[in-house]
Short mmCIF file of C-alpha atoms and ligand atoms in Angstrom, two decimals:
data_model
loop_
_atom_site.label_atom_id
_atom_site.label_comp_id
_atom_site.label_asym_id
_atom_site.label_seq_id
_atom_site.Cartn_x
_atom_site.Cartn_y
_atom_site.Cartn_z
CA ASP A 1 -10.20 -19.25 -2.17
CA SER A 2 -13.05 -17.28 -4.37
CA GLY A 3 -16.21 -17.95 -6.22
CA SER A 4 -18.30 -16.85 -9.02
CA VAL A 5 -22.07 -17.53 -9.48
CA THR A 6 -24.53 -16.21 -12.16
CA ALA A 7 -27.72 -14.54 -11.20
CA SER A 8 -30.54 -14.88 -13.29
CA PRO A 9 -33.49 -12.47 -13.09
CA ARG A 10 -36.98 -13.85 -12.74
CA GLN A 11 -40.42 -12.35 -13.64
CA GLN A 12 -39.21 -9.19 -14.93
CA ASP A 13 -36.46 -8.49 -12.71
CA THR A 14 -38.44 -9.02 -9.50
CA GLU A 15 -35.76 -11.43 -8.11
CA TYR A 16 -32.30 -12.79 -9.00
CA LEU A 17 -31.83 -16.31 -8.39
CA CYS A 18 -28.49 -18.20 -8.16
CA PRO A 19 -27.63 -22.16 -8.25
CA VAL A 20 -26.44 -23.29 -4.89
CA GLN A 21 -25.03 -26.90 -4.29
CA ILE A 22 -26.06 -28.41 -0.86
CA GLY A 23 -25.00 -31.63 0.58
CA SER A 24 -23.36 -34.75 -0.65
CA PRO A 25 -24.11 -35.79 -3.40
CA ALA A 26 -24.80 -32.17 -4.39
CA GLN A 27 -28.43 -31.01 -4.33
CA THR A 28 -28.54 -27.72 -6.36
CA LEU A 29 -31.32 -25.43 -5.50
CA PRO A 30 -32.11 -21.91 -7.11
CA LEU A 31 -31.64 -19.34 -4.20
CA ASP A 32 -32.20 -15.62 -3.93
CA PHE A 33 -29.19 -14.07 -2.75
CA ASP A 34 -30.21 -11.37 -0.24
CA THR A 35 -27.96 -8.76 1.24
CA GLY A 36 -30.75 -7.55 3.42
CA SER A 37 -31.14 -10.56 5.59
CA SER A 38 -28.88 -13.03 7.07
CA ASP A 39 -30.50 -16.54 7.21
CA LEU A 40 -29.92 -19.30 4.51
CA TRP A 41 -33.21 -21.18 4.19
CA VAL A 42 -34.69 -23.71 1.91
CA PHE A 43 -37.73 -25.43 1.17
CA SER A 44 -37.23 -28.79 2.34
CA THR A 45 -38.73 -32.30 2.83
CA ASP A 46 -39.59 -30.80 6.06
CA THR A 47 -42.04 -28.45 4.37
CA PRO A 48 -45.51 -29.11 4.29
CA ARG A 49 -46.79 -30.36 0.62
CA SER A 50 -49.47 -27.99 0.55
CA GLU A 51 -46.88 -25.18 0.94
CA VAL A 52 -44.53 -26.61 -1.87
CA ASN A 53 -45.69 -25.59 -5.50
CA GLY A 54 -43.03 -26.81 -7.60
CA GLN A 55 -39.89 -25.84 -5.90
CA THR A 56 -36.94 -28.02 -5.72
CA VAL A 57 -36.68 -28.98 -2.01
CA TYR A 58 -33.54 -29.97 0.26
CA ASP A 59 -33.22 -33.53 1.63
CA ALA A 60 -30.99 -33.62 4.36
CA SER A 61 -31.72 -37.48 4.79
CA SER A 62 -30.15 -38.05 1.60
CA SER A 63 -27.00 -36.00 2.17
CA SER A 64 -24.19 -37.90 3.78
CA SER A 65 -22.58 -34.76 5.10
CA ALA A 66 -25.65 -33.34 6.75
CA LYS A 67 -25.87 -33.04 10.55
CA ARG A 68 -29.17 -31.95 12.59
CA LEU A 69 -28.00 -28.96 14.62
CA SER A 70 -29.96 -30.33 17.89
CA GLY A 71 -32.67 -28.01 19.28
CA ALA A 72 -32.08 -25.13 16.73
CA THR A 73 -34.89 -23.28 15.23
CA TRP A 74 -35.22 -20.43 13.40
CA LYS A 75 -38.04 -17.74 12.28
CA ILE A 76 -37.91 -14.79 9.85
CA SER A 77 -40.26 -12.07 8.70
CA TYR A 78 -39.42 -9.71 5.86
CA GLY A 79 -40.29 -6.26 5.10
CA ASP A 80 -42.88 -7.14 2.93
CA GLY A 81 -44.84 -9.44 5.53
CA SER A 82 -43.83 -12.54 4.10
CA SER A 83 -42.22 -15.16 6.75
CA SER A 84 -40.77 -18.86 7.18
CA SER A 85 -39.64 -20.46 9.93
CA GLY A 86 -38.15 -24.11 10.59
CA ILE A 87 -35.18 -26.34 11.88
CA VAL A 88 -31.35 -26.38 11.23
CA TYR A 89 -29.02 -28.57 9.60
CA LEU A 90 -24.97 -28.29 9.12
CA ASP A 91 -24.14 -29.41 5.61
CA THR A 92 -21.68 -28.39 2.78
CA VAL A 93 -22.75 -25.45 0.61
CA THR A 94 -20.91 -24.62 -2.59
CA VAL A 95 -21.44 -21.40 -4.58
CA GLY A 96 -19.77 -20.91 -7.79
CA GLY A 97 -17.12 -23.45 -6.75
CA LEU A 98 -16.51 -21.89 -3.37
CA THR A 99 -16.97 -24.37 -0.69
CA VAL A 100 -18.16 -23.83 3.25
CA SER A 101 -18.34 -26.83 5.12
CA ARG A 102 -20.53 -27.04 8.13
CA GLN A 103 -22.80 -24.02 6.86
CA ALA A 104 -25.90 -23.66 8.68
CA VAL A 105 -28.76 -24.70 6.25
CA GLU A 106 -32.00 -23.67 7.67
CA ALA A 107 -35.01 -26.01 6.51
CA ALA A 108 -38.63 -24.58 6.42
CA LYS A 109 -41.28 -26.26 8.24
CA GLN A 110 -43.48 -23.53 7.26
CA VAL A 111 -43.45 -20.76 4.77
CA SER A 112 -45.80 -17.91 3.79
CA SER A 113 -47.89 -17.84 0.66
CA SER A 114 -45.94 -15.48 -1.20
CA PHE A 115 -42.87 -17.86 -0.96
CA SER A 116 -45.21 -20.77 -1.58
CA ARG A 117 -46.37 -18.63 -4.81
CA ASP A 118 -43.05 -17.95 -5.98
CA THR A 119 -42.34 -21.15 -7.91
CA SER A 120 -38.85 -20.41 -9.33
CA SER A 121 -36.90 -19.78 -5.73
CA SER A 122 -35.95 -22.47 -3.40
CA GLY A 123 -35.12 -20.20 -0.46
CA LEU A 124 -32.68 -17.36 0.49
CA LEU A 125 -29.05 -17.21 1.00
CA GLY A 126 -28.51 -14.17 3.27
CA LEU A 127 -25.74 -11.91 2.81
CA ALA A 128 -25.92 -9.01 5.15
CA PHE A 129 -24.28 -9.39 8.71
CA SER A 130 -24.57 -12.28 10.91
CA SER A 131 -25.64 -10.14 13.90
CA ILE A 132 -29.23 -10.43 12.52
CA ASN A 133 -29.25 -14.22 11.80
CA THR A 134 -32.49 -15.58 13.35
CA VAL A 135 -31.38 -19.19 14.65
CA SER A 136 -31.74 -19.73 18.34
CA PRO A 137 -30.44 -20.56 20.68
CA ASN A 138 -27.06 -20.22 19.04
CA GLN A 139 -26.94 -17.40 16.11
CA GLN A 140 -25.33 -19.00 13.16
CA LYS A 141 -22.86 -17.27 10.41
CA THR A 142 -23.75 -16.46 6.84
CA PHE A 143 -22.30 -18.15 4.00
CA PHE A 144 -19.95 -14.87 3.40
CA ASP A 145 -19.10 -14.93 7.06
CA ASN A 146 -17.73 -18.47 6.96
CA ALA A 147 -16.03 -18.25 3.59
CA MET A 148 -14.44 -14.77 4.13
CA PRO A 149 -11.33 -15.99 6.02
CA HIS A 150 -10.65 -18.17 3.26
CA LEU A 151 -11.41 -15.69 0.53
CA ASP A 152 -8.53 -14.10 -1.66
CA ALA A 153 -10.03 -10.79 -0.46
CA PRO A 154 -12.82 -10.08 2.37
CA LEU A 155 -15.43 -9.06 -0.36
CA PHE A 156 -18.22 -10.03 -2.57
CA THR A 157 -19.41 -8.15 -5.73
CA ALA A 158 -22.92 -7.79 -7.19
CA ASP A 159 -23.51 -7.37 -10.85
CA LEU A 160 -27.09 -7.50 -11.23
CA LYS A 161 -28.49 -6.90 -14.84
CA HIS A 162 -31.69 -5.72 -16.26
CA ASN A 163 -33.44 -8.82 -18.03
CA ALA A 164 -30.13 -10.69 -18.61
CA ASP A 165 -27.83 -12.78 -16.30
CA GLY A 166 -25.78 -11.06 -13.86
CA ARG A 167 -23.36 -12.20 -11.44
CA TYR A 168 -21.82 -12.61 -7.82
CA ASN A 169 -18.07 -13.10 -7.24
CA PHE A 170 -16.61 -13.96 -3.93
CA GLY A 171 -13.17 -12.92 -2.81
CA TYR A 172 -12.02 -10.80 -6.00
CA ILE A 173 -13.24 -7.79 -7.76
CA ASP A 174 -13.48 -8.59 -11.76
CA LYS A 175 -12.09 -5.34 -13.25
CA SER A 176 -13.54 -6.06 -16.46
CA ALA A 177 -17.19 -5.80 -14.90
CA TYR A 178 -17.20 -2.08 -14.71
CA THR A 179 -15.99 1.10 -16.18
CA GLY A 180 -14.22 3.96 -14.71
CA SER A 181 -13.31 3.92 -10.90
CA ILE A 182 -15.27 2.29 -7.74
CA SER A 183 -16.27 5.16 -5.21
CA TYR A 184 -16.23 3.84 -1.75
CA THR A 185 -18.64 4.63 1.25
CA PRO A 186 -18.38 3.62 5.24
CA VAL A 187 -20.80 0.90 5.98
CA ASP A 188 -22.91 1.36 9.01
CA ASN A 189 -23.66 -2.43 10.16
CA SER A 190 -25.19 -1.61 13.61
CA GLN A 191 -28.53 -2.58 12.30
CA GLY A 192 -27.18 -5.67 10.64
CA PHE A 193 -27.50 -4.35 7.05
CA TRP A 194 -25.13 -2.81 4.75
CA GLY A 195 -26.04 0.74 5.53
CA PHE A 196 -24.56 3.80 3.60
CA THR A 197 -25.44 7.35 3.04
CA ALA A 198 -25.72 8.48 -0.67
CA THR A 199 -26.68 12.01 -2.16
CA VAL A 200 -29.84 12.36 -3.97
CA ASP A 201 -30.25 16.03 -5.54
CA GLY A 202 -27.69 17.58 -2.70
CA THR A 203 -29.74 15.87 -0.01
CA ASP A 204 -27.98 12.98 1.93
CA VAL A 205 -30.19 9.79 2.05
CA THR A 206 -29.21 6.85 4.75
CA GLY A 207 -30.32 3.49 3.64
CA ILE A 208 -29.52 0.02 3.00
CA ALA A 209 -27.92 -2.03 -0.23
CA ASP A 210 -30.48 -4.73 -0.50
CA THR A 211 -30.46 -7.04 -3.31
CA GLY A 212 -33.51 -9.19 -2.04
CA THR A 213 -35.72 -6.11 -2.43
CA THR A 214 -37.06 -5.23 -6.00
CA LEU A 215 -37.50 -1.77 -6.00
CA ILE A 216 -36.00 1.50 -4.61
CA TYR A 217 -37.79 3.06 -1.48
CA LEU A 218 -36.63 6.79 -0.50
CA PRO A 219 -37.94 9.64 1.46
CA ASP A 220 -41.35 11.07 0.08
CA SER A 221 -39.60 14.59 -0.72
CA ILE A 222 -37.35 12.95 -3.23
CA VAL A 223 -40.12 10.74 -4.74
CA THR A 224 -42.62 13.34 -4.94
CA SER A 225 -39.97 15.60 -6.71
CA TYR A 226 -39.16 13.06 -9.11
CA TYR A 227 -42.54 11.96 -10.40
CA SER A 228 -43.50 15.62 -10.76
CA GLN A 229 -41.31 15.58 -13.61
CA VAL A 230 -44.08 12.71 -15.35
CA SER A 231 -47.15 14.16 -16.57
CA GLY A 232 -49.89 11.90 -15.36
CA ALA A 233 -47.95 10.53 -12.63
CA ARG A 234 -49.67 10.11 -9.29
CA TYR A 235 -49.55 8.37 -5.93
CA ASP A 236 -52.48 5.63 -6.13
CA SER A 237 -53.69 4.31 -2.98
CA SER A 238 -55.36 1.15 -4.51
CA ASN A 239 -51.95 0.16 -5.85
CA ALA A 240 -49.98 1.79 -2.65
CA GLY A 241 -47.60 3.69 -4.93
CA TYR A 242 -46.75 6.09 -7.96
CA ILE A 243 -48.20 5.15 -11.02
CA PHE A 244 -47.90 6.71 -14.32
CA PRO A 245 -49.11 6.30 -18.08
CA CYS A 246 -46.95 3.21 -19.44
CA GLY A 247 -46.05 5.44 -22.56
CA SER A 248 -44.35 7.93 -20.31
CA SER A 249 -40.66 8.51 -20.94
CA MET A 250 -39.23 8.49 -17.15
CA PRO A 251 -36.14 10.68 -16.30
CA ASP A 252 -32.97 9.03 -15.13
CA PHE A 253 -32.58 8.76 -11.45
CA SER A 254 -29.07 9.45 -10.03
CA PHE A 255 -27.37 9.45 -6.80
CA ASN A 256 -23.93 10.23 -5.66
CA VAL A 257 -21.82 7.77 -3.50
CA GLY A 258 -18.54 8.34 -1.62
CA GLY A 259 -18.92 12.25 -2.11
CA GLY A 260 -15.85 13.00 0.06
CA GLY A 261 -12.36 14.71 -0.82
CA GLY A 262 -12.52 12.88 -4.63
CA GLY A 263 -16.10 13.90 -5.21
CA GLY A 264 -17.26 10.48 -5.20
CA GLY A 265 -19.03 8.92 -8.03
CA THR A 266 -22.57 9.05 -9.65
CA VAL A 267 -24.77 5.88 -10.09
CA THR A 268 -27.43 6.68 -12.92
CA VAL A 269 -30.44 4.58 -13.09
CA PRO A 270 -31.95 4.63 -16.55
CA GLY A 271 -35.34 6.07 -16.49
CA SER A 272 -36.29 2.82 -18.32
CA TYR A 273 -35.63 0.79 -15.13
CA VAL A 274 -38.09 3.10 -13.23
CA ASN A 275 -40.91 2.16 -15.40
CA PHE A 276 -40.99 -1.12 -13.56
CA ALA A 277 -44.31 -2.81 -14.68
CA PRO A 278 -47.89 -2.52 -15.86
CA THR A 279 -50.43 -2.23 -12.95
CA ASP A 280 -52.84 -4.63 -14.67
CA GLN A 281 -53.06 -6.57 -17.76
CA THR A 282 -54.40 -3.61 -20.23
CA GLY A 283 -50.74 -2.39 -19.78
CA GLN A 284 -52.26 1.24 -19.56
CA THR A 285 -50.81 2.26 -16.22
CA CYS A 286 -47.35 1.54 -14.83
CA PHE A 287 -46.17 1.08 -11.35
CA GLY A 288 -42.96 2.81 -10.29
CA GLY A 289 -39.41 1.23 -9.54
CA LEU A 290 -38.74 4.30 -7.08
CA GLN A 291 -41.38 4.58 -4.40
CA SER A 292 -41.75 6.21 -0.85
CA ASP A 293 -40.15 4.84 2.18
CA SER A 294 -42.80 6.31 4.45
CA SER A 295 -44.49 2.99 5.30
CA ILE A 296 -41.02 1.10 5.89
CA GLY A 297 -39.24 2.98 8.19
CA ILE A 298 -35.60 2.58 6.53
CA SER A 299 -34.73 3.75 2.81
CA ILE A 300 -33.79 0.75 0.70
CA PHE A 301 -31.67 0.97 -2.55
CA GLY A 302 -33.02 -2.18 -4.10
CA ASP A 303 -32.47 -4.16 -7.46
CA ILE A 304 -33.89 -1.05 -9.47
CA ALA A 305 -30.58 0.77 -8.26
CA LEU A 306 -28.16 -2.17 -7.66
CA LYS A 307 -28.54 -3.50 -11.35
CA ALA A 308 -27.29 0.16 -12.72
CA ALA A 309 -24.12 -0.55 -10.83
CA PHE A 310 -21.27 -2.78 -9.92
CA VAL A 311 -21.43 -3.06 -6.31
CA VAL A 312 -18.47 -4.01 -3.92
CA PHE A 313 -19.85 -5.50 -0.60
CA ASP A 314 -16.47 -5.04 1.42
CA GLY A 315 -16.64 -6.91 4.60
CA GLY A 316 -13.10 -6.70 5.47
CA ASN A 317 -13.09 -2.97 5.53
CA LYS A 318 -16.76 -2.42 6.26
CA GLN A 319 -17.10 -0.15 2.98
CA LEU A 320 -19.49 -0.49 -0.10
CA GLY A 321 -18.05 0.37 -3.35
CA TRP A 322 -19.93 1.65 -6.57
CA ALA A 323 -19.45 1.62 -10.07
CA ALA A 324 -20.71 2.31 -13.27
CA LYS A 325 -20.75 -0.35 -15.84
C1 601 B 1 -41.37 -13.19 -0.41
N1 601 B 1 -40.00 -13.17 -1.07
C2 601 B 1 -39.51 -14.16 -2.27
C3 601 B 1 -39.16 -12.32 -0.55
C4 601 B 1 -37.70 -12.22 -0.93
C5 601 B 1 -36.74 -11.44 -0.17
C6 601 B 1 -37.75 -10.67 0.68
C7 601 B 1 -36.58 -9.35 1.23
O1 601 B 1 -37.09 -8.22 1.74
N2 601 B 1 -35.30 -9.61 1.25
N3 601 B 1 -34.51 -8.47 1.69
C8 601 B 1 -38.90 -10.57 1.23
C9 601 B 1 -39.70 -11.09 0.46
#
């Protein structure tokens, strides 16, 4: 089997949403595919009206294939402080033509304000490792984990783009989607994430590949060194990050992956991607797409980095592949 689904950017590449079919007859919900978490959760008819703000909701009672997972609950919180929780159904889930029957679909009975405010997203589809799925008392598998044994190849790829539709493919590598060769590096999934080590300016950085996080968060030394090249750039505590004049031309930001015998490959994030967004309506000052990880405790290669590459999430061999495109 295989699948292929479009990933559409929302709000200046803040997140990428993909249409997912749930239930019988199919209910199509736009979900945020998230390689940094492992719960498939959705706004539902169980979500308080006061917390629903235009999102499409899942109605298990109108799906003939939905079965309540009796006694199961879930509760998740994300790095940005957002959270959600609820109950669990098993239902049929299809992504880009790839179907998993009896997928745990986690229906929200509560969502935090940032999810309520995110009117275009109906929830998340977790693509990290099932070891961090939050369903209790019986932990559930991710869509990818359930699909993997049926896939032509045990992997999925992420091809996110700046201000344009990209794609997630399951079960195969589309050779027309990248240039040059794919450089692979081992994955450390001990914390449930797609953990890997890259080299930035000769310094090893261990972080995670997280499609659900918008920006890049790296050690302070690397971030400070990058912005020292930009006149007028500074750390601004009121914005809790590095800002700079919007007219600045930003240096490219590169990192090396798979630096073994073959020398590995270099991913180059165009400077324009690092000029992420204005801090206010005046458009004078802009917020950087590269920020410090010091308040997080882990380095994150988020969408700013991922959209500069074609990325292979290889669950069979536990490795990450990176290619230019
Ligand atoms: C509030 N929203 C839409 C979020 C979506 C995703 C995440 C996240 O950390 N994913 N790895 C946080 C928040």
